[in-house]
């Protein structure tokens, strides 16, 4: 019997769907599949689409997918919606806005519940995206809601992050202030057929101007991997080769207006990343973080398996009595040879 | 992580135009801890089977008020089977005459619920049939 991962590589859609489930549930079969597929990853353009509920993200993802299909790209979509914190269940409704895409074998849509675990969502999303990447999808669109830590983590996963706004949602301009602006490579004012577009655009522009220098620094072991960028210039008409000036685009996702410009801009961003060397820098930073995380998880698991709980309790007690500092105690326990 | 959630596709095939019932069921399943993929109105059997495959669901719930259940349900079962998803359990909610209910069950429909059915019962039945399969 061939494994799910091998069937995924030959284009079997059922195997793809089933492996995604295994990967999402972090099962041994899922982990094994990811190992097999890893050599085939690193090809896709990962595009994050985030913003407040109701701004039109799903509708926009639908339009983006249509546009990329016209360019003969194979498109995968991962649409994340929140799980209920009380029951752990979820209603995932993003497909409702993506019915134009059904019947097209070049598109694969997968809905995903956030399942409430903070680091877990980003990790599971990254793993699902790797499966699509290995399966040969050229473009992977990742829809997430809101501006929480998960969105920031998912933005770190994407090459290009679109932050979607809509006119007349005064409050979520606040959300933007709270940090989501820093993750935007491209800002989209969707629902441009509604009143208030100009004032939304003015507000966004002035916040972008405050946000200089536009420097996205990726830290790894305290070492900055990022190029130092120039300060944002106000005459941004001729962007320097190593400077991306976050553009603002207007769209109407229900009829496709503005999509050609937006898709052009998404492609220009990918070209910029490649040309400036940032594509591989981002990838390096992301892989380093993933590697670190696995090292940490493995070491912690090993530590817990080898050191009896009573011993840890004892040590905690002496820490609380101020006999050792936490760092000293950890050093003593970790100096055991079998860890 | 390592959670095995029951995943359910709730779909509304056919041309009748309201989905209040489907939404009530979707929310009840969510409140029972299931992950519900909701696809909206006017889905063709092909669209439903495709979504069931992409989402790798355990269960498909069909809301059919138009009376077209005898045409739609067997078609959807066939498509699921030919996609390799013959193990997916299909339930129907809607107005179905008694004599059709037994025919539908012969085709392989796992359960049929009329307008008076309680959502608690639907939840229990889904849990039972998934537990038996696993
Ligand atoms: N007028 C107008 N409505 C839109 C536009 N984009 C989306 N909508 C509508 O806004 C609602 C929410 O859209 P959806 O894509 O589900 O938003 P999401 O929650 O951000 O994914 C739906 O009723 C859409 O039809 C737009 O550009 N103009
Ligand atoms: Mg959405």
Coordinates of C-alpha atoms and ligand atoms in Angstrom, one line a residue:
Chain A
X1 CA 0.0 0.0 0.0
X2 CA 1.4 3.4 -0.9
X3 CA 1.3 6.0 1.8
X4 CA -1.0 9.0 1.8
X5 CA 2.0 11.3 1.2
X6 CA 3.0 9.4 -2.0
X7 CA -0.6 9.5 -3.3
X8 CA -0.6 13.3 -2.6
X9 CA 2.5 13.6 -4.8
X10 CA 0.7 11.9 -7.7
X11 CA -2.2 14.3 -7.4
X12 CA -4.8 12.2 -5.6
X13 CA -7.3 14.6 -4.1
X14 CA -8.8 12.2 -1.6
X15 CA -5.4 11.4 -0.2
X16 CA -4.7 15.1 0.0
X17 CA -7.9 15.7 2.0
X18 CA -7.1 12.8 4.3
X19 CA -3.5 13.8 4.9
X20 CA -4.7 17.3 5.7
X21 CA -6.8 15.8 8.5
X22 CA -4.0 13.8 9.9
X23 CA -1.7 16.8 9.8
X24 CA -4.3 19.0 11.4
X25 CA -4.7 16.5 14.2
X26 CA -1.0 16.1 14.6
X27 CA -1.1 12.3 14.4
X28 CA 1.9 10.0 13.8
X29 CA 0.7 9.5 10.2
X30 CA 0.5 13.2 9.7
X31 CA 4.0 13.8 11.0
X32 CA 5.4 11.0 8.9
X33 CA 3.6 12.5 5.8
X34 CA 5.1 15.9 6.4
X35 CA 8.6 14.3 6.6
X36 CA 8.0 12.6 3.2
X37 CA 6.6 15.8 1.6
X38 CA 9.1 18.3 2.9
X39 CA 11.6 17.8 0.1
X40 CA 8.8 18.9 -2.3
X41 CA 7.9 22.2 -0.5
X42 CA 9.3 25.7 -1.0
X43 CA 7.7 26.4 -4.3
X44 CA 4.3 28.0 -3.6
X45 CA 3.6 31.7 -3.0
X46 CA 1.9 31.9 0.4
X47 CA -0.6 34.8 0.7
X48 CA -2.2 35.7 4.0
X49 CA -5.6 37.6 4.0
X50 CA -6.6 39.0 7.3
X51 CA -8.9 41.6 8.8
X52 CA -12.0 42.1 10.9
X53 CA -15.1 39.9 10.4
X54 CA -17.4 41.0 7.6
X55 CA -14.8 43.1 5.7
X56 CA -15.1 40.7 2.8
X57 CA -12.1 38.5 3.1
X58 CA -13.8 35.3 1.9
X59 CA -15.3 37.2 -1.1
X60 CA -11.9 38.6 -1.8
X61 CA -10.2 35.2 -1.6
X62 CA -12.8 34.0 -4.1
X63 CA -11.9 36.8 -6.5
X64 CA -8.2 36.4 -6.0
X65 CA -8.5 32.7 -6.8
X66 CA -10.5 33.4 -9.9
X67 CA -7.7 35.9 -11.0
X68 CA -4.9 33.4 -10.3
X69 CA -6.8 30.7 -12.2
X70 CA -6.8 33.0 -15.2
X71 CA -3.0 33.1 -14.9
X72 CA -3.1 29.3 -14.9
X73 CA -1.9 29.0 -11.3
X74 CA -3.2 26.1 -9.2
X75 CA -4.8 27.6 -6.1
X76 CA -5.2 26.2 -2.6
X77 CA -7.2 28.0 0.1
X78 CA -7.0 27.5 3.8
X79 CA -9.9 29.4 5.5
X80 CA -9.6 29.6 9.3
X81 CA -12.6 30.5 11.5
X82 CA -12.7 30.6 15.3
X83 CA -13.8 27.6 17.4
X84 CA -16.2 28.3 20.2
X85 CA -14.2 28.6 23.4
X86 CA -17.0 27.0 25.3
X87 CA -17.8 23.9 23.3
X88 CA -14.8 23.5 21.0
X89 CA -17.1 23.3 18.1
X90 CA -17.2 25.6 15.1
X91 CA -19.3 26.7 12.2
X92 CA -17.0 27.3 9.2
X93 CA -18.8 29.4 6.7
X94 CA -16.2 30.8 4.3
X95 CA -17.1 28.4 1.5
X96 CA -20.4 30.2 1.1
X97 CA -18.6 33.1 -0.6
X98 CA -16.5 30.8 -2.8
X99 CA -19.0 28.9 -4.8
X100 CA -17.6 30.3 -8.1
X101 CA -14.7 28.0 -7.5
X102 CA -16.5 24.8 -7.4
X103 CA -16.0 22.3 -10.2
X104 CA -12.5 23.6 -10.9
X105 CA -9.9 20.8 -10.3
X106 CA -7.2 23.5 -10.1
X107 CA -8.7 24.8 -6.8
X108 CA -8.8 23.1 -3.4
X109 CA -10.5 24.7 -0.5
X110 CA -10.1 23.6 3.1
X111 CA -11.9 25.1 6.1
X112 CA -10.1 25.0 9.4
X113 CA -11.3 25.8 13.0
X114 CA -8.8 27.7 15.2
X115 CA -9.3 25.1 18.0
X116 CA -8.3 27.7 20.5
X117 CA -4.7 26.8 21.1
X118 CA -2.5 29.9 20.6
X119 CA 0.8 28.6 19.2
X120 CA -1.0 25.5 17.9
X121 CA -3.0 27.2 15.2
X122 CA 0.0 28.8 13.5
X123 CA 1.8 25.5 13.7
X124 CA -1.1 23.5 12.3
X125 CA -1.7 26.1 9.6
X126 CA 2.0 26.0 8.6
X127 CA 1.8 22.2 8.4
X128 CA -1.4 22.2 6.2
X129 CA 0.3 24.8 3.9
X130 CA 3.3 22.5 3.5
X131 CA 1.0 19.7 2.3
X132 CA -0.6 22.0 -0.3
X133 CA 2.8 23.3 -1.3
X134 CA 4.2 19.7 -1.9
X135 CA 1.0 18.8 -3.7
X136 CA 2.0 21.4 -6.4
X137 CA -0.3 24.3 -5.7
X138 CA 1.3 27.5 -7.0
X139 CA -0.6 29.9 -4.8
X140 CA -1.9 29.3 -1.3
X141 CA -4.4 31.8 0.1
X142 CA -4.7 31.7 3.9
X143 CA -7.8 33.5 5.3
X144 CA -7.7 34.4 9.0
X145 CA -9.9 36.6 11.2
X146 CA -8.9 39.5 13.3
X147 CA -5.6 40.8 14.6
X148 CA -4.6 38.5 17.4
X149 CA -1.2 36.8 17.9
X150 CA -2.3 34.0 15.7
X151 CA -2.7 36.3 12.8
X152 CA 0.7 37.8 13.4
X153 CA 2.2 34.3 13.5
X154 CA 0.3 33.3 10.3
X155 CA 1.6 36.5 8.7
X156 CA 5.1 35.4 9.5
X157 CA 4.3 32.2 7.6
X158 CA 3.0 34.0 4.5
X159 CA 5.2 35.7 1.9
X160 CA 2.7 38.4 1.3
X161 CA 0.1 39.5 3.8
X162 CA -3.0 41.4 2.8
X163 CA -4.9 43.3 5.5
X164 CA -8.5 44.0 4.5
X165 CA -10.4 47.0 5.7
X166 CA -13.9 48.2 4.9
X167 CA -15.3 51.7 5.1
X168 CA -17.5 52.6 8.0
X169 CA -16.1 50.1 10.5
X170 CA -14.5 52.9 12.6
X171 CA -13.5 50.6 15.4
X172 CA -11.3 48.3 13.4
X173 CA -9.1 51.2 12.5
X174 CA -8.2 50.9 16.2
X175 CA -7.4 47.3 15.6
X176 CA -5.0 48.4 13.0
X177 CA -3.3 50.8 15.4
X178 CA -2.9 47.9 17.8
X179 CA -0.4 46.3 15.6
X180 CA -1.9 44.7 12.5
X181 CA -0.5 47.5 10.3
X182 CA 3.0 46.2 10.8
X183 CA 2.1 42.9 9.2
X184 CA 0.5 44.3 6.1
X185 CA 2.5 44.1 2.9
X186 CA -0.6 45.3 1.0
X187 CA -3.7 47.1 2.4
X188 CA -7.0 46.6 0.8
X189 CA -10.1 48.8 1.3
X190 CA -12.8 46.4 0.2
X191 CA -16.5 47.4 -0.2
X192 CA -15.2 50.4 -2.1
X193 CA -18.8 50.7 -3.4
X194 CA -19.8 51.9 0.1
X195 CA -19.7 55.4 1.4
X196 CA -16.7 56.6 3.4
X197 CA -13.9 55.1 1.3
X198 CA -12.0 58.4 1.1
X199 CA -11.9 58.9 4.9
X200 CA -10.9 55.3 5.5
X201 CA -8.1 55.7 3.0
X202 CA -7.0 59.0 4.5
X203 CA -6.9 57.3 8.0
X204 CA -4.9 54.4 6.7
X205 CA -2.4 56.6 4.8
X206 CA -1.7 58.8 7.8
X207 CA -1.1 55.7 9.9
X208 CA 1.2 54.2 7.3
X209 CA 3.2 57.5 7.4
X210 CA 3.5 57.3 11.1
X211 CA 4.8 53.8 10.9
X212 CA 8.2 54.6 9.4
X213 CA 10.8 53.2 9.1
X214 CA 9.0 50.3 7.5
X215 CA 11.4 47.7 8.6
X216 CA 10.3 44.1 9.2
X217 CA 13.0 42.6 11.4
X218 CA 13.2 38.9 11.8
X219 CA 15.0 37.9 15.0
X220 CA 16.8 34.7 15.4
X221 CA 18.8 34.0 18.5
X222 CA 18.8 37.8 19.0
X223 CA 20.5 38.2 15.7
X224 CA 18.7 40.3 13.1
X225 CA 18.3 38.6 9.8
X226 CA 16.7 41.5 8.1
X227 CA 18.2 44.0 5.8
X228 CA 18.1 47.5 7.3
X229 CA 15.7 49.4 5.2
X230 CA 15.7 53.0 4.4
X231 CA 13.2 55.3 6.0
X232 CA 9.8 55.6 4.3
X233 CA 10.1 58.6 1.9
X234 CA 7.0 60.7 1.4
X235 CA 7.5 60.8 -2.3
X236 CA 7.2 57.1 -2.7
X237 CA 6.8 57.1 -6.4
X238 CA 10.1 55.5 -7.2
X239 CA 10.6 52.7 -4.6
X240 CA 14.2 51.7 -4.1
X241 CA 15.0 48.1 -4.9
X242 CA 15.2 47.1 -1.3
X243 CA 12.2 49.1 -0.1
X244 CA 8.6 48.0 -0.3
X245 CA 6.1 50.8 0.2
X246 CA 2.8 49.3 1.5
X247 CA 0.3 50.2 -1.2
X248 CA -3.4 50.7 -0.6
X249 CA -5.9 49.3 -3.1
X250 CA -9.7 49.6 -3.4
X251 CA -11.8 46.6 -4.3
X252 CA -15.4 45.5 -4.6
X253 CA -15.1 41.8 -3.9
X254 CA -18.7 41.1 -4.9
X255 CA -18.1 42.2 -8.6
X256 CA -14.3 41.9 -9.0
X257 CA -13.6 45.6 -9.4
X258 CA -10.0 46.5 -8.5
X259 CA -8.9 42.9 -8.6
X260 CA -6.6 43.3 -11.6
X261 CA -4.6 46.0 -9.8
X262 CA -4.6 44.1 -6.6
X263 CA -3.3 40.9 -8.2
X264 CA -0.7 42.9 -10.1
X265 CA 0.4 44.3 -6.7
X266 CA 0.5 40.8 -5.1
X267 CA 2.7 39.6 -7.9
X268 CA 4.9 42.7 -7.7
X269 CA 5.4 42.0 -4.0
X270 CA 6.5 38.4 -4.8
X271 CA 9.0 39.8 -7.4
X272 CA 10.2 42.4 -4.9
X273 CA 10.8 39.7 -2.3
X274 CA 12.8 37.6 -4.7
X275 CA 14.8 40.5 -6.1
X276 CA 15.7 41.9 -2.7
X277 CA 16.7 38.6 -1.3
X278 CA 13.9 38.8 1.3
X279 CA 12.1 35.8 -0.1
X280 CA 14.8 33.5 1.1
X281 CA 15.4 35.5 4.2
X282 CA 11.8 35.1 5.3
X283 CA 11.9 31.5 4.5
X284 CA 15.1 31.1 6.4
X285 CA 13.6 32.8 9.4
X286 CA 10.5 30.7 9.3
X287 CA 12.3 27.5 9.0
X288 CA 14.6 28.5 11.8
X289 CA 11.6 29.2 14.0
X290 CA 10.1 25.9 13.1
X291 CA 13.3 24.1 13.8
X292 CA 13.7 25.8 17.1
X293 CA 10.2 24.9 18.1
X294 CA 10.7 21.2 17.4
X295 CA 14.0 21.3 19.4
X296 CA 12.2 22.9 22.3
X297 CA 9.2 20.5 22.2
X298 CA 11.4 17.5 21.9
X299 CA 13.8 18.5 24.7
X300 CA 10.9 19.4 27.0
X301 CA 9.2 16.1 26.3
X302 CA 12.5 14.2 27.0
X303 CA 13.0 16.1 30.2
X304 CA 9.5 15.4 31.5
X305 CA 9.9 11.7 30.5
X306 CA 13.2 11.3 32.4
X307 CA 12.8 13.5 35.5
X308 CA 10.2 12.1 38.0
X309 CA 7.5 14.5 39.0
X310 CA 8.4 14.3 42.7
X311 CA 11.9 15.5 41.9
X312 CA 10.5 18.5 40.1
X313 CA 8.2 19.2 43.0
X314 CA 11.1 19.1 45.4
X315 CA 13.1 21.4 43.3
X316 CA 10.2 23.8 43.0
X317 CA 9.9 23.9 46.7
X318 CA 13.5 24.8 47.2
X319 CA 13.1 27.5 44.6
X320 CA 10.2 28.9 46.5
X321 CA 12.3 28.9 49.7
X322 CA 14.8 30.9 47.7
X323 CA 17.5 28.2 48.1
X324 CA 18.1 28.2 44.3
X325 CA 17.1 30.6 41.6
X326 CA 15.0 29.0 38.8
X327 CA 17.9 29.2 36.5
X328 CA 20.3 27.4 38.9
X329 CA 17.8 24.7 39.5
X330 CA 17.2 24.2 35.8
X331 CA 20.9 24.0 35.3
X332 CA 21.3 21.3 38.0
X333 CA 18.5 19.2 36.5
X334 CA 19.6 19.6 33.0
X335 CA 23.2 18.6 33.8
X336 CA 22.0 15.0 34.1
X337 CA 23.7 13.0 31.4
X338 CA 20.7 11.3 30.0
X339 CA 18.8 14.4 29.0
Chain B
X1 CA -3.6 19.3 19.9
X2 CA -4.3 15.7 18.8
X3 CA -8.0 16.2 18.8
X4 CA -10.2 14.1 16.6
X5 CA -13.2 16.3 15.9
X6 CA -16.3 15.1 14.1
X7 CA -16.5 17.1 10.9
X8 CA -19.9 17.7 9.3
X9 CA -20.8 19.3 6.0
X10 CA -24.2 21.0 6.2
X11 CA -25.5 21.6 2.7
X12 CA -28.7 22.7 1.1
X13 CA -29.2 21.1 -2.3
X14 CA -32.0 22.1 -4.6
X15 CA -33.7 25.3 -5.4
X16 CA -35.9 26.1 -2.4
X17 CA -34.7 29.4 -0.9
X18 CA -34.4 29.4 2.8
X19 CA -31.8 27.9 5.1
X20 CA -33.1 28.7 8.6
X21 CA -33.4 25.0 9.5
X22 CA -30.0 24.2 8.2
X23 CA -28.5 27.0 10.2
X24 CA -30.3 25.8 13.4
X25 CA -28.9 22.4 12.9
X26 CA -25.4 23.7 12.1
X27 CA -25.3 25.7 15.4
X28 CA -26.6 22.8 17.4
X29 CA -23.8 20.6 16.1
X30 CA -21.3 23.3 16.8
X31 CA -22.6 23.5 20.4
X32 CA -22.1 19.8 20.6
X33 CA -18.4 20.3 19.9
X34 CA -18.5 19.4 16.2
X35 CA -16.8 21.3 13.4
X36 CA -19.5 22.2 10.8
X37 CA -18.7 23.3 7.3
X38 CA -21.6 25.4 6.1
X39 CA -21.9 25.8 2.3
X40 CA -25.0 27.8 1.8
X41 CA -28.0 27.7 -0.5
X42 CA -28.6 26.0 -3.9
X43 CA -25.8 23.5 -3.9
X44 CA -25.7 20.9 -6.7
X45 CA -25.0 17.3 -5.8
X46 CA -21.6 17.7 -7.5
X47 CA -20.8 20.8 -5.4
X48 CA -21.8 18.9 -2.2
X49 CA -19.6 15.9 -3.0
X50 CA -16.7 18.0 -3.9
X51 CA -16.9 20.0 -0.7
X52 CA -17.3 16.7 1.3
X53 CA -14.1 15.5 -0.3
X54 CA -12.0 18.6 0.2
X55 CA -13.1 19.0 3.8
X56 CA -12.7 15.2 4.5
X57 CA -15.9 15.2 6.5
X58 CA -17.3 12.3 8.5
X59 CA -20.9 13.3 8.0
X60 CA -23.0 15.1 5.4
X61 CA -26.3 16.7 6.6
X62 CA -28.7 17.6 3.8
X63 CA -31.5 20.0 4.3
X64 CA -34.2 19.3 1.6
X65 CA -37.5 21.1 1.7
X66 CA -38.3 21.0 -1.9
X67 CA -39.6 17.4 -2.0
X68 CA -36.7 16.5 -4.4
X69 CA -35.1 14.1 -1.9
X70 CA -35.7 11.0 -3.9
X71 CA -33.7 12.5 -6.8
X72 CA -31.0 14.3 -4.9
X73 CA -30.1 11.8 -2.1
X74 CA -29.2 8.8 -4.3
X75 CA -27.2 11.0 -6.6
X76 CA -25.2 12.5 -3.7
X77 CA -24.6 9.0 -2.3
X78 CA -23.3 7.8 -5.7
X79 CA -20.9 10.7 -6.1
X80 CA -19.5 10.2 -2.6
X81 CA -19.0 6.5 -3.3
X82 CA -17.3 7.2 -6.6
X83 CA -15.0 9.7 -4.9
X84 CA -13.9 7.0 -2.5
X85 CA -16.0 8.4 0.4
X86 CA -18.5 5.6 0.7
X87 CA -17.9 5.6 4.5
X88 CA -19.3 9.1 4.9
X89 CA -22.7 9.1 6.7
X90 CA -25.4 11.1 5.1
X91 CA -28.4 12.5 7.1
X92 CA -31.4 14.3 5.7
X93 CA -33.5 17.0 7.4
X94 CA -36.8 18.1 5.8
X95 CA -40.3 17.0 4.9
X96 CA -40.1 13.4 3.8
X97 CA -43.2 11.1 3.6
X98 CA -42.9 7.9 5.6
X99 CA -42.8 5.6 2.5
X100 CA -39.8 7.5 1.2
X101 CA -38.0 7.3 4.5
X102 CA -37.6 3.5 4.2
X103 CA -36.5 3.8 0.6
X104 CA -33.9 6.4 1.5
X105 CA -32.6 4.1 4.2
X106 CA -32.3 1.3 1.7
X107 CA -30.2 3.6 -0.5
X108 CA -27.9 4.1 2.4
X109 CA -29.1 7.3 4.1
X110 CA -28.2 7.0 7.8
X111 CA -31.1 9.0 9.2
X112 CA -34.1 11.2 8.2
X113 CA -35.4 14.0 10.4
X114 CA -38.7 15.8 10.0
X115 CA -39.4 19.4 11.1
X116 CA -40.4 18.2 14.6
X117 CA -37.1 16.3 15.3
X118 CA -35.0 17.5 18.2
X119 CA -31.4 18.7 17.5
X120 CA -30.4 16.7 20.6
X121 CA -31.5 13.5 18.9
X122 CA -29.5 14.4 15.7
X123 CA -26.4 15.0 17.8
X124 CA -26.8 11.7 19.7
X125 CA -27.4 9.8 16.4
X126 CA -24.3 11.3 14.8
X127 CA -22.1 10.5 17.8
X128 CA -23.4 6.9 17.9
X129 CA -22.8 6.2 14.3
X130 CA -19.3 7.7 14.3
X131 CA -18.4 5.8 17.4
X132 CA -19.5 2.6 15.7
X133 CA -17.5 3.3 12.7
X134 CA -14.2 4.1 14.5
Ligands
LIG1 N1 -21.3 45.9 -1.1 C1 -20.3 45.0 -0.9 N2 -20.5 43.9 -0.2 C2 -19.4 43.0 0.0 C3 -18.2 43.2 -0.7 N3 -17.3 42.2 -0.3 C4 -18.0 41.4 0.5 N4 -19.3 41.9 0.6 C5 -20.4 41.3 1.4 O1 -20.0 41.3 2.8 C6 -20.5 40.2 3.5 C7 -19.3 39.6 4.3 O2 -18.4 39.0 3.3 P1 -17.4 37.9 3.6 O3 -16.6 37.7 2.4 O4 -18.1 36.7 4.2 O5 -16.5 38.6 4.7 P2 -15.4 38.0 5.8 O6 -16.1 37.7 7.1 O7 -14.4 39.1 5.9 O8 -14.9 36.7 5.2 C8 -21.1 39.3 2.5 O9 -22.5 39.5 2.6 C9 -20.5 39.8 1.2 O10 -21.4 39.5 0.1 C10 -18.0 44.4 -1.4 O11 -16.9 44.7 -2.0 N5 -19.1 45.3 -1.5
LIG2 MG1 -14.7 34.7 5.9

